[in-house]
mmCIF file of C-alpha atoms in Angstrom:
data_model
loop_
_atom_site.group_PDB
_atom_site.id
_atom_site.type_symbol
_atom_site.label_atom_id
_atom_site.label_comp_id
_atom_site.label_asym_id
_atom_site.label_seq_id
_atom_site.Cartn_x
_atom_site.Cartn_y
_atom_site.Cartn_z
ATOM 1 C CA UNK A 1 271.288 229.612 124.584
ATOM 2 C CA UNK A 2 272.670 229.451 128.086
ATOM 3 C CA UNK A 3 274.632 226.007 128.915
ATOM 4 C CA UNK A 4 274.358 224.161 131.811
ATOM 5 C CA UNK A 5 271.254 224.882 132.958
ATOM 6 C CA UNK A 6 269.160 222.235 134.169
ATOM 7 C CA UNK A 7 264.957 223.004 134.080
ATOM 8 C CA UNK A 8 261.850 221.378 134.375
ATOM 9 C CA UNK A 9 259.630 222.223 131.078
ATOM 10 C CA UNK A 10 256.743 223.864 131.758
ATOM 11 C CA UNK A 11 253.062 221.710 131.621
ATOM 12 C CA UNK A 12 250.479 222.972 129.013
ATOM 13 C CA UNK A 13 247.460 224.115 130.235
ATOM 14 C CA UNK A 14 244.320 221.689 130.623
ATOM 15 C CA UNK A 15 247.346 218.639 130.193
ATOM 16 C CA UNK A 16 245.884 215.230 132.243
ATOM 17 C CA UNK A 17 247.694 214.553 135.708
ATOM 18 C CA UNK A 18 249.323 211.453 134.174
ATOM 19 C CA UNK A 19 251.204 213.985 131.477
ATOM 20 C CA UNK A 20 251.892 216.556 134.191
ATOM 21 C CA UNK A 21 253.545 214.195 136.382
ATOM 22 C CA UNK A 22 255.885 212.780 133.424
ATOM 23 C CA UNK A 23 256.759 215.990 132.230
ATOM 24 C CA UNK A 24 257.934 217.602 135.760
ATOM 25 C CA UNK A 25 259.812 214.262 136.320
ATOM 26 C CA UNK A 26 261.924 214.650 132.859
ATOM 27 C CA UNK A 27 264.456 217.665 132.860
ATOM 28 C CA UNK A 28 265.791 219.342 129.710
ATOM 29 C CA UNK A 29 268.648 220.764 128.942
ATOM 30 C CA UNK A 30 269.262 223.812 126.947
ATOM 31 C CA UNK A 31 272.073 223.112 124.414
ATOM 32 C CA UNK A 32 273.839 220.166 124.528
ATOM 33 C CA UNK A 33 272.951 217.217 126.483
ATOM 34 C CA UNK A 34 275.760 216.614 129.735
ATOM 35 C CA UNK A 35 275.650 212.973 130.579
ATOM 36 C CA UNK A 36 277.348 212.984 133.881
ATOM 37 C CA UNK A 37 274.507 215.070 136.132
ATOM 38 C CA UNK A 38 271.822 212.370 134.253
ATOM 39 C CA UNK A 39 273.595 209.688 134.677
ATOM 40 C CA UNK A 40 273.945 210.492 138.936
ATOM 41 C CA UNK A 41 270.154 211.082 139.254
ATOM 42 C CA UNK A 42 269.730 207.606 137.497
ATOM 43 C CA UNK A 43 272.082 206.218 139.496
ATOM 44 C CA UNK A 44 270.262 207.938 142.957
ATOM 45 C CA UNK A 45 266.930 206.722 141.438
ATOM 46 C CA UNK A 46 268.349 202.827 140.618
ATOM 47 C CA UNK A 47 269.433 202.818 144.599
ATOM 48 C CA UNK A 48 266.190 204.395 145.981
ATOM 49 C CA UNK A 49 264.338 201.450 144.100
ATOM 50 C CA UNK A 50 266.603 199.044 145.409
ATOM 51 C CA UNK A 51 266.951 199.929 148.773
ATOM 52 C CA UNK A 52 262.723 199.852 149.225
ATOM 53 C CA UNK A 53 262.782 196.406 147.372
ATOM 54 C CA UNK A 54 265.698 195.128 150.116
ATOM 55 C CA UNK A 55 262.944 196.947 152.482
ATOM 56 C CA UNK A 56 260.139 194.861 151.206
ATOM 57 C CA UNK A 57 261.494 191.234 151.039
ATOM 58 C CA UNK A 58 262.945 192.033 154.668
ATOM 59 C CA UNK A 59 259.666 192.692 155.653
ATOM 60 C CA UNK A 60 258.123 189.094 153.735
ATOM 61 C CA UNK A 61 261.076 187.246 155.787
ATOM 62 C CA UNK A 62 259.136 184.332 157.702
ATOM 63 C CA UNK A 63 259.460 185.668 161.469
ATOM 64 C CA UNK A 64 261.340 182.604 162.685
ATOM 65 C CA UNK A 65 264.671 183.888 161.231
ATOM 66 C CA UNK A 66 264.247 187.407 162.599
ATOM 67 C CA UNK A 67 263.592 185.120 166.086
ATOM 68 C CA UNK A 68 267.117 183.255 165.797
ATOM 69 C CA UNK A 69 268.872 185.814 167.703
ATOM 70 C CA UNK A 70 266.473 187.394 169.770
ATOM 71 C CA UNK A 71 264.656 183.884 171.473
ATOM 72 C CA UNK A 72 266.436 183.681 174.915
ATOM 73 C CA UNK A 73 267.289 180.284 176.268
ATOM 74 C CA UNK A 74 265.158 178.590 178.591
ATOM 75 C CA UNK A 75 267.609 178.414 180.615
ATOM 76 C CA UNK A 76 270.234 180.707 180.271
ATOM 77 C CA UNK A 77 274.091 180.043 179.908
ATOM 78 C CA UNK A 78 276.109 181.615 183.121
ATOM 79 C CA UNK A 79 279.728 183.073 182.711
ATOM 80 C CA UNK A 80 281.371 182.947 185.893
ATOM 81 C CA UNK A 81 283.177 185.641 186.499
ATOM 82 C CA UNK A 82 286.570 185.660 188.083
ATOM 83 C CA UNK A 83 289.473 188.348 187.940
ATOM 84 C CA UNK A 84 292.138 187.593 185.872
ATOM 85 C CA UNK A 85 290.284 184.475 184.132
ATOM 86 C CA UNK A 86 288.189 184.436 180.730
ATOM 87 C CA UNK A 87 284.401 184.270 181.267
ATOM 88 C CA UNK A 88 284.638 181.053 178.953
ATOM 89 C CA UNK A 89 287.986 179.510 179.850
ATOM 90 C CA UNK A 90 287.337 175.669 177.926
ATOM 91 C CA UNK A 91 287.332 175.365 174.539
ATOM 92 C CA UNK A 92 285.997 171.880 172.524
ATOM 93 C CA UNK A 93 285.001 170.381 169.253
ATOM 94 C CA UNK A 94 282.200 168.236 168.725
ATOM 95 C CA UNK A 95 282.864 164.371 168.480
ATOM 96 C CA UNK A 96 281.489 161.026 168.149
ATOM 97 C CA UNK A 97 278.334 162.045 166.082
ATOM 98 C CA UNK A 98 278.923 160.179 163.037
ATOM 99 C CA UNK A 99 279.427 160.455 159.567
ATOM 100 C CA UNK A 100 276.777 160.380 157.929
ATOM 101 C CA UNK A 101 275.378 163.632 156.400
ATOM 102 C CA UNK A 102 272.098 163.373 158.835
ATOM 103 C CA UNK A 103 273.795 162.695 161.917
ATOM 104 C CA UNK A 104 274.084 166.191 164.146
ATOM 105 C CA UNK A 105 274.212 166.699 168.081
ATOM 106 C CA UNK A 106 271.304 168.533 169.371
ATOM 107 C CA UNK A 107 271.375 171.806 170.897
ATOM 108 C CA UNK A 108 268.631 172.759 173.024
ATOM 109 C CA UNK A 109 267.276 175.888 175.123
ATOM 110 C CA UNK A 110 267.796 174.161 178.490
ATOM 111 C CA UNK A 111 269.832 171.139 179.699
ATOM 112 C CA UNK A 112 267.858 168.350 179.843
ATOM 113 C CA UNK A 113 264.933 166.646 177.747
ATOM 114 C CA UNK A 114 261.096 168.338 177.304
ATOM 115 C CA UNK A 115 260.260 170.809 177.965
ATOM 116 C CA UNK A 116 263.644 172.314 176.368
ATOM 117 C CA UNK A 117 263.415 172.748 172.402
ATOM 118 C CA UNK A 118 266.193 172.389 170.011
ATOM 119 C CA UNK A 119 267.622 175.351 168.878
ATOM 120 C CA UNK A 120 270.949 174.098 166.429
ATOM 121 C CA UNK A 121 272.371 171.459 165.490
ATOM 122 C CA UNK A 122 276.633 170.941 165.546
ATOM 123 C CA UNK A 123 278.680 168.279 163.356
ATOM 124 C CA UNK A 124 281.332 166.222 164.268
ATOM 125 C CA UNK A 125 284.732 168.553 164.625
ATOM 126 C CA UNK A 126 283.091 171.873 165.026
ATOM 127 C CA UNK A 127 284.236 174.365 167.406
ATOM 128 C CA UNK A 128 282.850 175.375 170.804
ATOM 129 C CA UNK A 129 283.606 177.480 173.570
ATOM 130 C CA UNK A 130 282.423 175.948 176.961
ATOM 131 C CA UNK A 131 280.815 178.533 179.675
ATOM 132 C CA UNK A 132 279.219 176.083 181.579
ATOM 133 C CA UNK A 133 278.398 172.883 183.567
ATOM 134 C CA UNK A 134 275.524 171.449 184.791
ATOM 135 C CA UNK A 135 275.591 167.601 185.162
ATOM 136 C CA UNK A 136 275.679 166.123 181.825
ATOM 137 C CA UNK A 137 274.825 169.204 180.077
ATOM 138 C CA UNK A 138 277.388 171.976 179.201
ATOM 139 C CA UNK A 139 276.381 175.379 177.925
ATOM 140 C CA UNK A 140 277.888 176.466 174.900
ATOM 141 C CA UNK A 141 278.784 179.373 172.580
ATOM 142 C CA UNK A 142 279.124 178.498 168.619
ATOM 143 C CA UNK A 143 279.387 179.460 165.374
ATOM 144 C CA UNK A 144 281.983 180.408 162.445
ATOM 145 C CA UNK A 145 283.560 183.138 163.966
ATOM 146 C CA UNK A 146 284.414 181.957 167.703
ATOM 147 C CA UNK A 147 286.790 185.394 167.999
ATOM 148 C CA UNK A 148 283.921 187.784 167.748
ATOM 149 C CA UNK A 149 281.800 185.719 170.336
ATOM 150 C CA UNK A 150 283.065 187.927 173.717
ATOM 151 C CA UNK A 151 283.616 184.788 175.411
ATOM 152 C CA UNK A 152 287.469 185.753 176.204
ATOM 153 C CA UNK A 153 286.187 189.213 178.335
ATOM 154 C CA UNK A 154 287.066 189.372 181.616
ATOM 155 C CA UNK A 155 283.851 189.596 184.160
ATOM 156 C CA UNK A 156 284.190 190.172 187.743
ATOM 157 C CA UNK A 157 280.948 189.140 188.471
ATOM 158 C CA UNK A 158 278.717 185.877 186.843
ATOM 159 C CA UNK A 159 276.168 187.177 184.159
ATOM 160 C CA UNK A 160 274.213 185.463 181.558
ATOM 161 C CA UNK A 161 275.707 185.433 177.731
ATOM 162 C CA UNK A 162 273.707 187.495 175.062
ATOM 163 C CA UNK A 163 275.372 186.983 172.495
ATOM 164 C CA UNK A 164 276.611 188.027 169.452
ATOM 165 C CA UNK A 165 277.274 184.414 168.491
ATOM 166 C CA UNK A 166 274.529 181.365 168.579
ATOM 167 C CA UNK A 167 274.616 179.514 172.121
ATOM 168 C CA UNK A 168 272.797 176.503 174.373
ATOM 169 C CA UNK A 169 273.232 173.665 175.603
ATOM 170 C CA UNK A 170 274.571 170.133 174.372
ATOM 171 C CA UNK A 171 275.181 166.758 176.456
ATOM 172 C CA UNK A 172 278.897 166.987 177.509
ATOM 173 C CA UNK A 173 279.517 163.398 176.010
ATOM 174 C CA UNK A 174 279.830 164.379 172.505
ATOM 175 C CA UNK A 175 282.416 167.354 173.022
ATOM 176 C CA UNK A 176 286.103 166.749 173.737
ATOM 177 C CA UNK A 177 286.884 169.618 175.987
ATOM 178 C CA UNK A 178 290.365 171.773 176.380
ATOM 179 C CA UNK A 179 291.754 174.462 178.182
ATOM 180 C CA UNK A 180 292.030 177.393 176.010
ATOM 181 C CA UNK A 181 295.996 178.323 175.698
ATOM 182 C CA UNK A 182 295.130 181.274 174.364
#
């Protein structure tokens, strides 16, 4: 007997499809069974059937949280650019909302009421980085992770924000603004 040689056994003759495909699936070893080259195409066949179940509940995902980052604002969020200034200079937290568990301030695709649509909601004391102004309104950039947002990049010329981080626009009343020291 030669060891360490893996092969697929042979079908029998007139054998049913079912038995054909089991048997070139299995592999035999001549002499004494090695663990370690079964064990890595278990392993290879556990992560192929996880990776196309990940593939399948991504695909069952209700489309409005694939939308989250991809719906553009109604009216976008300018960052005016000047050199040798941050494209989002003002930073603020959110105040005044109340207490209560329910209580959040709006934020919406657009500044102003209808036809605008909210799009988040923000709690009393979180974070937000201010981009712009526009009467009452105040376009915003939030989320967990305010250094990631590439609100601190300098822009010579005004653009719209894309993202990475969740953005729009809240009523400037309920944030307590302040010039980013930073």
């Amino acid at each position: 007997m030669r060891r360490g040689n893996w092969t697929p056994q042979a079908p029998a003759h007139g054998a049913d499809p079912l038995s054909i495909s089991r048997v070139v699936r299995r592999l035999t070893y001549s002499g004494e069974r090695d663990s370690a080259p079964y064990q890595t195409r278990q392993r290879g066949t556990l992560m192929s059937s996880i990776a196309l179940r990940l593939g399948l509940l991504l695909m069952l995902l209700p489309p409005s949280l694939a939308e989250a980052e991809t719906t553009p604002l109604n009216v976008p969020i300018l960052m005016h650019g000047s050199i040798g200034d941050d494209a989002c200079p003002e930073k603020g937290h959110v105040i005044e909302i109340g207490a209560e568990p329910e209580s959040f301030l709006a934020v919406q695709s657009g500044p102003g009421e209808a036809p605008f649509r909210e799009i988040g909601r923000l709690h009393d004391g979180d974070m937000v980085v201010v981009c712009e102004k526009l009467g009452p309104w105040l376009g915003v950039v939030y989320g967990s992770a305010l250094l990631g947002c590439r609100t601190t990049i300098l822009t010579p010329v005004e653009q719209s924000y894309t993202g990475p981080c969740e953005h729009g626009w809240v009523l400037a009343r309920y944030i307590s603004l302040s010039k980013d020291q930073n």
